[in-house]
mmCIF file of C-alpha atoms in Angstrom:
data_model
loop_
_atom_site.group_PDB
_atom_site.id
_atom_site.type_symbol
_atom_site.label_atom_id
_atom_site.label_comp_id
_atom_site.label_asym_id
_atom_site.label_seq_id
_atom_site.Cartn_x
_atom_site.Cartn_y
_atom_site.Cartn_z
ATOM 1 C CA UNK V 192 -0.947 8.107 22.595
ATOM 2 C CA UNK V 193 -1.501 9.123 18.981
ATOM 3 C CA UNK V 194 1.490 9.571 16.697
ATOM 4 C CA UNK V 195 2.400 13.221 16.222
ATOM 5 C CA UNK V 196 2.768 12.393 12.545
ATOM 6 C CA UNK V 197 -0.988 11.651 12.369
ATOM 7 C CA UNK V 198 -2.016 15.246 13.064
ATOM 8 C CA UNK V 199 -3.261 17.649 10.416
ATOM 9 C CA UNK V 200 -1.746 21.157 10.769
ATOM 10 C CA UNK V 201 -4.947 22.601 12.294
ATOM 11 C CA UNK V 202 -5.086 19.759 14.808
ATOM 12 C CA UNK V 203 -1.451 20.355 15.698
ATOM 13 C CA UNK V 204 -2.274 24.007 16.345
ATOM 14 C CA UNK V 205 -4.978 22.978 18.794
ATOM 15 C CA UNK V 206 -2.536 20.593 20.423
ATOM 16 C CA UNK V 207 -0.040 23.430 20.893
ATOM 17 C CA UNK V 208 -2.732 25.639 22.372
ATOM 18 C CA UNK V 209 -3.709 22.894 24.821
ATOM 19 C CA UNK V 210 -0.225 22.941 26.345
ATOM 20 C CA UNK V 211 0.023 26.712 26.424
ATOM 21 C CA UNK V 212 2.152 27.145 23.320
ATOM 22 C CA UNK V 213 1.505 29.646 20.493
ATOM 23 C CA UNK V 214 -0.262 28.114 17.501
ATOM 24 C CA UNK V 215 2.453 29.255 15.080
ATOM 25 C CA UNK V 216 4.702 26.667 16.700
ATOM 26 C CA UNK V 217 2.605 23.974 15.002
ATOM 27 C CA UNK V 218 3.605 25.090 11.497
ATOM 28 C CA UNK V 219 7.282 24.962 12.460
ATOM 29 C CA UNK V 220 6.955 21.509 13.953
ATOM 30 C CA UNK V 221 4.773 20.058 11.167
ATOM 31 C CA UNK V 222 7.161 21.089 8.389
ATOM 32 C CA UNK V 223 10.279 19.904 10.180
ATOM 33 C CA UNK V 224 8.792 16.553 11.175
ATOM 34 C CA UNK V 225 7.680 15.818 7.634
ATOM 35 C CA UNK V 226 11.078 16.825 6.265
ATOM 36 C CA UNK V 227 12.688 14.221 8.520
ATOM 37 C CA UNK V 228 13.840 16.353 11.448
ATOM 38 C CA UNK V 229 13.029 14.663 14.745
ATOM 39 C CA UNK V 230 11.490 16.664 17.576
ATOM 40 C CA UNK V 231 14.668 16.290 19.649
ATOM 41 C CA UNK V 232 16.716 17.666 16.745
ATOM 42 C CA UNK V 233 14.712 20.881 16.389
ATOM 43 C CA UNK V 234 16.700 23.937 17.462
ATOM 44 C CA UNK V 235 13.771 26.354 17.376
ATOM 45 C CA UNK V 236 11.658 24.429 19.910
ATOM 46 C CA UNK V 237 12.525 24.699 23.611
ATOM 47 C CA UNK V 238 13.307 21.718 25.832
ATOM 48 C CA UNK V 239 10.255 22.254 28.053
ATOM 49 C CA UNK V 240 7.976 22.449 25.023
ATOM 50 C CA UNK V 241 9.425 19.204 23.694
ATOM 51 C CA UNK V 242 8.811 17.524 27.050
ATOM 52 C CA UNK V 243 5.186 18.693 27.122
ATOM 53 C CA UNK V 244 4.629 17.398 23.586
ATOM 54 C CA UNK V 245 6.122 14.002 24.464
ATOM 55 C CA UNK V 246 3.762 13.688 27.426
ATOM 56 C CA UNK V 247 0.697 13.697 25.164
ATOM 57 C CA UNK V 248 1.858 12.298 21.801
ATOM 58 C CA UNK V 249 4.103 9.566 20.434
ATOM 59 C CA UNK V 250 6.947 11.374 18.652
ATOM 60 C CA UNK V 251 8.838 8.278 17.472
ATOM 61 C CA UNK V 252 9.340 7.233 13.881
ATOM 62 C CA UNK V 253 9.350 3.528 13.035
ATOM 63 C CA UNK V 254 12.839 2.270 13.859
ATOM 64 C CA UNK V 255 14.925 -0.035 11.676
ATOM 65 C CA UNK V 256 14.894 -3.553 13.141
ATOM 66 C CA UNK V 257 16.407 -5.181 10.052
ATOM 67 C CA UNK V 258 17.548 -3.826 6.705
ATOM 68 C CA UNK V 259 18.326 -5.925 3.638
ATOM 69 C CA UNK V 260 19.878 -4.503 0.454
ATOM 70 C CA UNK V 261 19.702 -6.410 -2.823
ATOM 71 C CA UNK V 262 23.048 -6.972 -4.516
ATOM 72 C CA UNK V 263 21.161 -7.416 -7.785
ATOM 73 C CA UNK V 264 19.240 -4.152 -8.130
ATOM 74 C CA UNK V 265 19.706 -2.137 -4.930
ATOM 75 C CA UNK V 266 16.189 -2.744 -3.626
ATOM 76 C CA UNK V 267 16.054 -2.073 0.120
ATOM 77 C CA UNK V 268 13.753 -4.030 2.419
ATOM 78 C CA UNK V 269 13.031 -2.769 5.917
ATOM 79 C CA UNK V 270 11.611 -4.521 8.912
ATOM 80 C CA UNK V 271 10.389 -1.507 10.878
ATOM 81 C CA UNK V 272 9.669 -1.739 14.590
ATOM 82 C CA UNK V 273 6.831 0.389 15.972
ATOM 83 C CA UNK V 274 6.526 1.987 19.397
ATOM 84 C CA UNK V 275 4.618 -1.029 20.742
ATOM 85 C CA UNK V 276 7.313 -3.436 19.428
ATOM 86 C CA UNK V 277 5.130 -4.764 16.616
ATOM 87 C CA UNK V 278 6.911 -5.025 13.277
ATOM 88 C CA UNK V 279 5.921 -4.168 9.710
ATOM 89 C CA UNK V 280 7.683 -4.153 6.351
ATOM 90 C CA UNK V 281 8.446 -1.538 3.717
ATOM 91 C CA UNK V 282 10.414 -1.822 0.474
ATOM 92 C CA UNK V 283 12.300 0.904 -1.418
ATOM 93 C CA UNK V 284 12.605 0.361 -5.167
ATOM 94 C CA UNK V 285 14.607 2.537 -7.526
ATOM 95 C CA UNK V 286 13.310 3.292 -11.006
ATOM 96 C CA UNK V 287 14.336 5.776 -13.695
ATOM 97 C CA UNK V 288 11.633 8.166 -12.495
ATOM 98 C CA UNK V 289 12.778 8.069 -8.866
ATOM 99 C CA UNK V 290 12.296 6.119 -5.663
ATOM 100 C CA UNK V 291 9.119 4.174 -4.886
ATOM 101 C CA UNK V 292 8.231 2.949 -1.406
ATOM 102 C CA UNK V 293 5.855 0.062 -0.806
ATOM 103 C CA UNK V 294 4.314 0.637 2.630
ATOM 104 C CA UNK V 295 2.259 -1.415 5.092
ATOM 105 C CA UNK V 296 -1.159 -0.306 6.354
ATOM 106 C CA UNK V 297 -1.763 -2.849 9.137
ATOM 107 C CA UNK V 298 0.198 -5.105 11.463
ATOM 108 C CA UNK V 299 -0.750 -8.407 9.852
ATOM 109 C CA UNK V 300 -3.914 -8.879 7.811
ATOM 110 C CA UNK V 301 -7.251 -10.637 8.280
ATOM 111 C CA UNK V 302 -8.153 -11.069 4.592
ATOM 112 C CA UNK V 303 -6.746 -14.609 4.468
ATOM 113 C CA UNK V 304 -5.502 -14.712 0.863
ATOM 114 C CA UNK V 305 -4.007 -18.179 0.542
ATOM 115 C CA UNK V 306 -0.833 -17.146 -1.299
ATOM 116 C CA UNK V 307 0.148 -14.272 1.006
ATOM 117 C CA UNK V 308 2.659 -14.435 3.870
ATOM 118 C CA UNK V 309 1.285 -11.253 5.464
ATOM 119 C CA UNK V 310 -1.980 -12.857 6.529
ATOM 120 C CA UNK V 311 -0.728 -16.146 7.990
ATOM 121 C CA UNK V 312 -0.871 -14.993 11.625
ATOM 122 C CA UNK V 313 -3.916 -12.783 11.092
ATOM 123 C CA UNK V 314 -4.379 -9.097 11.865
ATOM 124 C CA UNK V 315 -2.873 -7.665 15.049
ATOM 125 C CA UNK V 316 -3.972 -4.046 14.684
ATOM 126 C CA UNK V 317 -4.430 -1.163 12.261
ATOM 127 C CA UNK V 318 -1.670 1.341 11.628
ATOM 128 C CA UNK V 319 -2.259 4.988 12.404
ATOM 129 C CA UNK V 320 -1.897 7.426 9.512
ATOM 130 C CA UNK V 321 1.282 8.691 11.154
ATOM 131 C CA UNK V 322 2.743 5.192 11.240
ATOM 132 C CA UNK V 323 2.143 4.867 7.497
ATOM 133 C CA UNK V 324 3.650 8.286 6.871
ATOM 134 C CA UNK V 325 6.482 7.454 9.233
ATOM 135 C CA UNK V 326 7.665 4.660 6.941
ATOM 136 C CA UNK V 327 8.306 7.229 4.201
ATOM 137 C CA UNK V 328 10.045 9.682 6.509
ATOM 138 C CA UNK V 329 12.160 6.954 8.107
ATOM 139 C CA UNK V 330 13.274 5.610 4.706
ATOM 140 C CA UNK V 331 14.107 9.123 3.487
ATOM 141 C CA UNK V 332 16.207 9.734 6.599
ATOM 142 C CA UNK V 333 18.004 6.410 6.501
ATOM 143 C CA UNK V 334 18.897 6.473 2.804
ATOM 144 C CA UNK V 335 19.282 10.235 2.322
ATOM 145 C CA UNK V 336 16.786 10.211 -0.559
ATOM 146 C CA UNK V 337 13.354 11.573 -1.404
ATOM 147 C CA UNK V 338 10.613 9.032 -1.945
ATOM 148 C CA UNK V 339 8.527 10.334 -4.851
ATOM 149 C CA UNK V 340 6.086 7.461 -5.363
ATOM 150 C CA UNK V 341 4.134 5.338 -2.900
ATOM 151 C CA UNK V 342 2.366 2.008 -3.322
ATOM 152 C CA UNK V 343 0.070 0.805 -0.554
ATOM 153 C CA UNK V 344 0.764 -2.817 -1.295
ATOM 154 C CA UNK V 345 2.635 -3.994 1.800
ATOM 155 C CA UNK V 346 1.327 -5.807 4.866
ATOM 156 C CA UNK V 347 -2.403 -5.252 5.451
ATOM 157 C CA UNK V 348 -5.516 -4.298 3.496
ATOM 158 C CA UNK V 349 -5.673 -0.478 3.201
ATOM 159 C CA UNK V 350 -9.454 -0.369 2.765
ATOM 160 C CA UNK V 351 -9.898 -2.491 5.908
ATOM 161 C CA UNK V 352 -8.241 0.461 7.683
ATOM 162 C CA UNK V 353 -10.202 3.036 5.730
ATOM 163 C CA UNK V 354 -10.216 6.125 7.961
ATOM 164 C CA UNK V 355 -6.497 5.935 8.743
ATOM 165 C CA UNK V 356 -5.719 5.265 5.084
ATOM 166 C CA UNK V 357 -7.655 8.345 3.945
ATOM 167 C CA UNK V 358 -5.977 10.479 6.616
ATOM 168 C CA UNK V 359 -2.583 9.209 5.434
ATOM 169 C CA UNK V 360 -3.414 10.032 1.810
ATOM 170 C CA UNK V 361 -4.377 13.593 2.728
ATOM 171 C CA UNK V 362 -1.301 14.057 4.941
ATOM 172 C CA UNK V 363 1.218 12.712 2.446
ATOM 173 C CA UNK V 364 -0.098 15.088 -0.223
ATOM 174 C CA UNK V 365 0.067 18.286 1.872
ATOM 175 C CA UNK V 366 2.260 21.190 0.868
ATOM 176 C CA UNK V 367 4.805 21.905 3.558
ATOM 177 C CA UNK V 368 4.926 18.214 4.332
ATOM 178 C CA UNK V 369 6.098 15.156 2.398
ATOM 179 C CA UNK V 370 4.109 16.570 -0.545
ATOM 180 C CA UNK V 371 3.761 13.528 -2.798
ATOM 181 C CA UNK V 372 1.183 14.041 -5.546
ATOM 182 C CA UNK V 373 -1.901 11.841 -5.540
ATOM 183 C CA UNK V 374 -1.106 10.647 -9.057
ATOM 184 C CA UNK V 375 2.113 9.176 -7.685
ATOM 185 C CA UNK V 376 0.247 7.019 -5.169
ATOM 186 C CA UNK V 377 -1.222 3.577 -5.828
ATOM 187 C CA UNK V 378 -3.550 1.760 -3.437
ATOM 188 C CA UNK V 379 -4.011 -1.990 -3.726
ATOM 189 C CA UNK V 380 -7.105 -3.752 -2.397
ATOM 190 C CA UNK V 381 -8.261 -7.366 -2.426
ATOM 191 C CA UNK V 382 -11.783 -6.088 -3.060
ATOM 192 C CA UNK V 383 -13.526 -4.497 -0.077
ATOM 193 C CA UNK V 384 -16.397 -3.371 -2.287
ATOM 194 C CA UNK V 385 -18.226 -0.853 -0.018
ATOM 195 C CA UNK V 386 -14.972 0.991 0.610
ATOM 196 C CA UNK V 387 -14.198 1.176 -3.117
ATOM 197 C CA UNK V 388 -17.474 3.074 -3.520
ATOM 198 C CA UNK V 389 -16.598 5.257 -0.518
ATOM 199 C CA UNK V 390 -13.142 5.991 -1.912
ATOM 200 C CA UNK V 391 -14.594 7.062 -5.247
ATOM 201 C CA UNK V 392 -16.566 9.835 -3.499
ATOM 202 C CA UNK V 393 -13.480 11.488 -1.970
ATOM 203 C CA UNK V 394 -11.958 13.062 -5.083
ATOM 204 C CA UNK V 395 -8.494 11.645 -4.437
ATOM 205 C CA UNK V 396 -6.943 11.027 -7.896
ATOM 206 C CA UNK V 397 -4.829 8.078 -6.824
ATOM 207 C CA UNK V 398 -4.382 4.888 -8.848
ATOM 208 C CA UNK V 399 -6.490 1.962 -7.672
ATOM 209 C CA UNK V 400 -5.084 -1.544 -8.020
ATOM 210 C CA UNK V 401 -7.382 -4.545 -7.665
ATOM 211 C CA UNK V 402 -5.987 -7.882 -6.523
ATOM 212 C CA UNK V 403 -8.161 -10.047 -8.755
ATOM 213 C CA UNK V 404 -6.205 -13.302 -9.253
ATOM 214 C CA UNK V 405 -9.105 -15.222 -10.837
ATOM 215 C CA UNK V 406 -11.940 -14.478 -13.279
ATOM 216 C CA UNK V 407 -14.644 -16.633 -11.652
ATOM 217 C CA UNK V 408 -16.107 -16.974 -8.175
ATOM 218 C CA UNK V 409 -15.238 -20.646 -7.750
ATOM 219 C CA UNK V 410 -11.516 -20.209 -8.386
ATOM 220 C CA UNK V 411 -11.236 -16.839 -6.645
ATOM 221 C CA UNK V 412 -13.021 -17.998 -3.490
ATOM 222 C CA UNK V 413 -10.568 -20.885 -3.158
ATOM 223 C CA UNK V 414 -7.614 -18.510 -2.863
ATOM 224 C CA UNK V 415 -9.282 -15.285 -1.628
ATOM 225 C CA UNK V 416 -11.897 -15.634 1.152
ATOM 226 C CA UNK V 417 -13.022 -12.029 0.601
ATOM 227 C CA UNK V 418 -14.698 -13.274 -2.590
ATOM 228 C CA UNK V 419 -17.235 -15.151 -0.474
ATOM 229 C CA UNK V 420 -18.573 -11.771 0.645
ATOM 230 C CA UNK V 421 -18.156 -9.748 -2.543
ATOM 231 C CA UNK V 422 -17.963 -11.829 -5.705
ATOM 232 C CA UNK V 423 -16.258 -11.015 -8.987
ATOM 233 C CA UNK V 424 -19.349 -9.402 -10.509
ATOM 234 C CA UNK V 425 -19.888 -7.099 -7.509
ATOM 235 C CA UNK V 426 -16.219 -6.175 -7.470
ATOM 236 C CA UNK V 427 -16.079 -5.304 -11.168
ATOM 237 C CA UNK V 428 -19.274 -3.243 -10.860
ATOM 238 C CA UNK V 429 -17.567 -1.215 -8.139
ATOM 239 C CA UNK V 430 -14.531 -0.803 -10.385
ATOM 240 C CA UNK V 431 -16.658 0.459 -13.259
ATOM 241 C CA UNK V 432 -18.329 2.958 -10.934
ATOM 242 C CA UNK V 433 -14.917 4.078 -9.640
ATOM 243 C CA UNK V 434 -13.686 4.755 -13.171
ATOM 244 C CA UNK V 435 -16.858 6.653 -14.108
ATOM 245 C CA UNK V 436 -16.580 8.908 -11.067
ATOM 246 C CA UNK V 437 -12.829 9.492 -11.039
ATOM 247 C CA UNK V 438 -11.653 8.936 -14.607
ATOM 248 C CA UNK V 439 -8.662 7.121 -13.147
ATOM 249 C CA UNK V 440 -7.393 3.940 -14.771
ATOM 250 C CA UNK V 441 -7.603 0.806 -12.632
ATOM 251 C CA UNK V 442 -4.848 -1.791 -12.659
ATOM 252 C CA UNK V 443 -5.734 -5.431 -12.060
ATOM 253 C CA UNK V 444 -3.171 -7.616 -10.310
ATOM 254 C CA UNK V 445 -3.162 -11.287 -11.177
ATOM 255 C CA UNK V 446 -0.833 -13.592 -9.251
ATOM 256 C CA UNK V 447 -0.099 -16.669 -11.352
ATOM 257 C CA UNK V 448 -0.089 -19.903 -9.341
ATOM 258 C CA UNK V 449 0.951 -23.080 -11.107
ATOM 259 C CA UNK V 450 -1.976 -25.444 -11.614
ATOM 260 C CA UNK V 451 -4.391 -23.111 -9.857
ATOM 261 C CA UNK V 452 -5.208 -20.064 -11.995
ATOM 262 C CA UNK V 453 -2.659 -20.058 -14.830
ATOM 263 C CA UNK V 454 -4.410 -21.996 -17.624
ATOM 264 C CA UNK V 455 -5.093 -20.581 -21.079
ATOM 265 C CA UNK V 456 -8.779 -21.251 -20.491
ATOM 266 C CA UNK V 457 -8.773 -18.964 -17.445
ATOM 267 C CA UNK V 458 -6.851 -16.329 -19.413
ATOM 268 C CA UNK V 459 -9.598 -16.369 -22.047
ATOM 269 C CA UNK V 460 -12.248 -16.227 -19.326
ATOM 270 C CA UNK V 461 -10.461 -13.322 -17.635
ATOM 271 C CA UNK V 462 -10.388 -11.330 -20.861
ATOM 272 C CA UNK V 463 -14.059 -12.056 -21.499
ATOM 273 C CA UNK V 464 -15.130 -11.057 -17.983
ATOM 274 C CA UNK V 465 -13.131 -7.809 -17.991
ATOM 275 C CA UNK V 466 -14.327 -6.805 -21.453
ATOM 276 C CA UNK V 467 -17.994 -7.593 -20.809
ATOM 277 C CA UNK V 468 -18.078 -6.075 -17.304
ATOM 278 C CA UNK V 469 -16.044 -2.923 -17.841
ATOM 279 C CA UNK V 470 -16.432 -1.984 -21.494
ATOM 280 C CA UNK V 471 -19.398 -1.134 -23.647
ATOM 281 C CA UNK V 472 -19.835 0.342 -27.114
ATOM 282 C CA UNK V 473 -19.765 3.921 -25.837
ATOM 283 C CA UNK V 474 -17.086 3.450 -23.187
ATOM 284 C CA UNK V 475 -13.477 2.594 -23.794
ATOM 285 C CA UNK V 476 -12.318 2.026 -20.223
ATOM 286 C CA UNK V 477 -8.602 1.249 -20.320
ATOM 287 C CA UNK V 478 -7.824 -2.121 -18.763
ATOM 288 C CA UNK V 479 -4.382 -3.213 -17.642
ATOM 289 C CA UNK V 480 -3.538 -6.563 -16.056
ATOM 290 C CA UNK V 481 -0.302 -6.859 -14.105
ATOM 291 C CA UNK V 482 0.785 -10.509 -14.087
ATOM 292 C CA UNK V 483 2.782 -11.555 -11.018
ATOM 293 C CA UNK V 484 4.454 -14.963 -10.594
ATOM 294 C CA UNK V 485 3.481 -16.081 -7.089
ATOM 295 C CA UNK V 486 6.152 -15.799 -4.403
ATOM 296 C CA UNK V 487 6.973 -19.141 -2.829
ATOM 297 C CA UNK V 488 5.974 -19.168 0.834
ATOM 298 C CA UNK V 489 6.662 -22.377 2.763
ATOM 299 C CA UNK V 490 3.271 -22.512 4.459
ATOM 300 C CA UNK V 491 1.267 -22.303 1.198
ATOM 301 C CA UNK V 492 2.993 -24.820 -1.042
ATOM 302 C CA UNK V 493 2.139 -22.681 -4.087
ATOM 303 C CA UNK V 494 4.569 -22.555 -6.995
ATOM 304 C CA UNK V 495 4.846 -19.859 -9.674
ATOM 305 C CA UNK V 496 3.769 -20.602 -13.220
ATOM 306 C CA UNK V 497 6.672 -21.277 -15.586
ATOM 307 C CA UNK V 498 7.941 -18.601 -17.980
ATOM 308 C CA UNK V 499 6.328 -20.246 -21.009
ATOM 309 C CA UNK V 500 2.949 -20.389 -19.287
ATOM 310 C CA UNK V 501 3.223 -16.779 -18.141
ATOM 311 C CA UNK V 502 4.040 -15.613 -21.664
ATOM 312 C CA UNK V 503 1.110 -17.583 -23.109
ATOM 313 C CA UNK V 504 -1.240 -16.131 -20.489
ATOM 314 C CA UNK V 505 -0.107 -12.598 -21.394
ATOM 315 C CA UNK V 506 -0.432 -13.242 -25.148
ATOM 316 C CA UNK V 507 -3.946 -14.594 -24.691
ATOM 317 C CA UNK V 508 -5.026 -11.432 -22.848
ATOM 318 C CA UNK V 509 -3.387 -9.180 -25.445
ATOM 319 C CA UNK V 510 -5.147 -11.042 -28.272
ATOM 320 C CA UNK V 511 -8.468 -10.175 -26.625
ATOM 321 C CA UNK V 512 -7.663 -6.464 -26.306
ATOM 322 C CA UNK V 513 -6.457 -6.540 -22.693
ATOM 323 C CA UNK V 514 -3.093 -4.883 -22.055
ATOM 324 C CA UNK V 515 -0.922 -7.218 -19.989
ATOM 325 C CA UNK V 516 2.534 -6.855 -18.481
ATOM 326 C CA UNK V 517 4.609 -9.176 -16.324
ATOM 327 C CA UNK V 518 5.847 -7.508 -13.166
ATOM 328 C CA UNK V 519 9.611 -7.342 -12.954
ATOM 329 C CA UNK V 520 10.668 -8.968 -9.697
ATOM 330 C CA UNK V 521 12.945 -6.694 -7.691
ATOM 331 C CA UNK V 522 15.017 -7.725 -4.698
ATOM 332 C CA UNK V 523 14.773 -11.438 -5.496
ATOM 333 C CA UNK V 524 17.888 -12.165 -3.412
ATOM 334 C CA UNK V 525 16.372 -10.588 -0.269
ATOM 335 C CA UNK V 526 12.800 -11.968 -0.465
ATOM 336 C CA UNK V 527 11.460 -8.465 -1.064
ATOM 337 C CA UNK V 528 7.852 -9.641 -1.259
ATOM 338 C CA UNK V 529 5.862 -8.522 1.778
ATOM 339 C CA UNK V 530 5.286 -10.571 4.886
ATOM 340 C CA UNK V 531 8.239 -12.928 4.726
ATOM 341 C CA UNK V 532 10.723 -10.889 6.783
ATOM 342 C CA UNK V 533 8.154 -10.181 9.501
ATOM 343 C CA UNK V 534 7.208 -13.860 9.544
ATOM 344 C CA UNK V 535 10.857 -14.862 10.002
ATOM 345 C CA UNK V 536 11.232 -12.331 12.803
ATOM 346 C CA UNK V 537 8.156 -13.697 14.604
ATOM 347 C CA UNK V 538 9.599 -17.207 14.466
ATOM 348 C CA UNK V 539 13.039 -16.224 15.833
#
């Protein structure tokens, strides 16, 4: 059964009509569900109607299997359990501008990035749009907060689950629902090039983040198998097209792995590639590189670059006109990076 949280309002009206209920009931149910009121908690929907709805849709939110709270900065990491007992992760981070939730888009991942815990056991299945949305609603309910920003940077590759991802983006932005503005949503991709072009045609002013992690095909292919299908040049061409069509700045993520992709030479090469591929005399495309010390995962053996090397890498980019920042690591005492809690749960 499809999640009730996956339905657009018009689809919910048709669903109500199919069970002999007035269509106006759909508006009542849609708004309450998205505000965090469970179907069983609704006082304006009769018991028989609730039973009929449950017969044809899944009305459950993701449930909290495990919850870790950082003593350092208050970051909250959830291991959510889905209706089919599969588990995913989501992380709530508090900033001055509000609460940000990092959500998952798939159960597992098939992209095979060598440094990532989420992909070790492969992809199990895609998440429905309602299961993505449900992570936000469940976190809001549990913490008594309002998530105002979303990053699609958890378990899974969002553009490998394109249709459900687009449906989620439209649902989360709807008035009367969760109503999070597109400009408060960031989608991270390892570089599924055809879907970057497809996304650029949809007029969704979200922020696109590209997991780049190397400036050349040889290095990138060693740590990111997706590069064997769409190389650096193809990926950056898609990024340039995305910026031209949307006007939205693209952020490039670069995970620094000691002895693998953290040399000054590669920093210089990265700056050269980004400048030559994305900028020309008549175009001043803003470029931002987010440097991320790799998270240590037992199965990979990768170690993060040291602080001195990270600083030198950032300075090298800045000297070449590339804005660079080092991501502040939140929830370090609870392993808040994605994939690790699910992996531990699978091994229990």
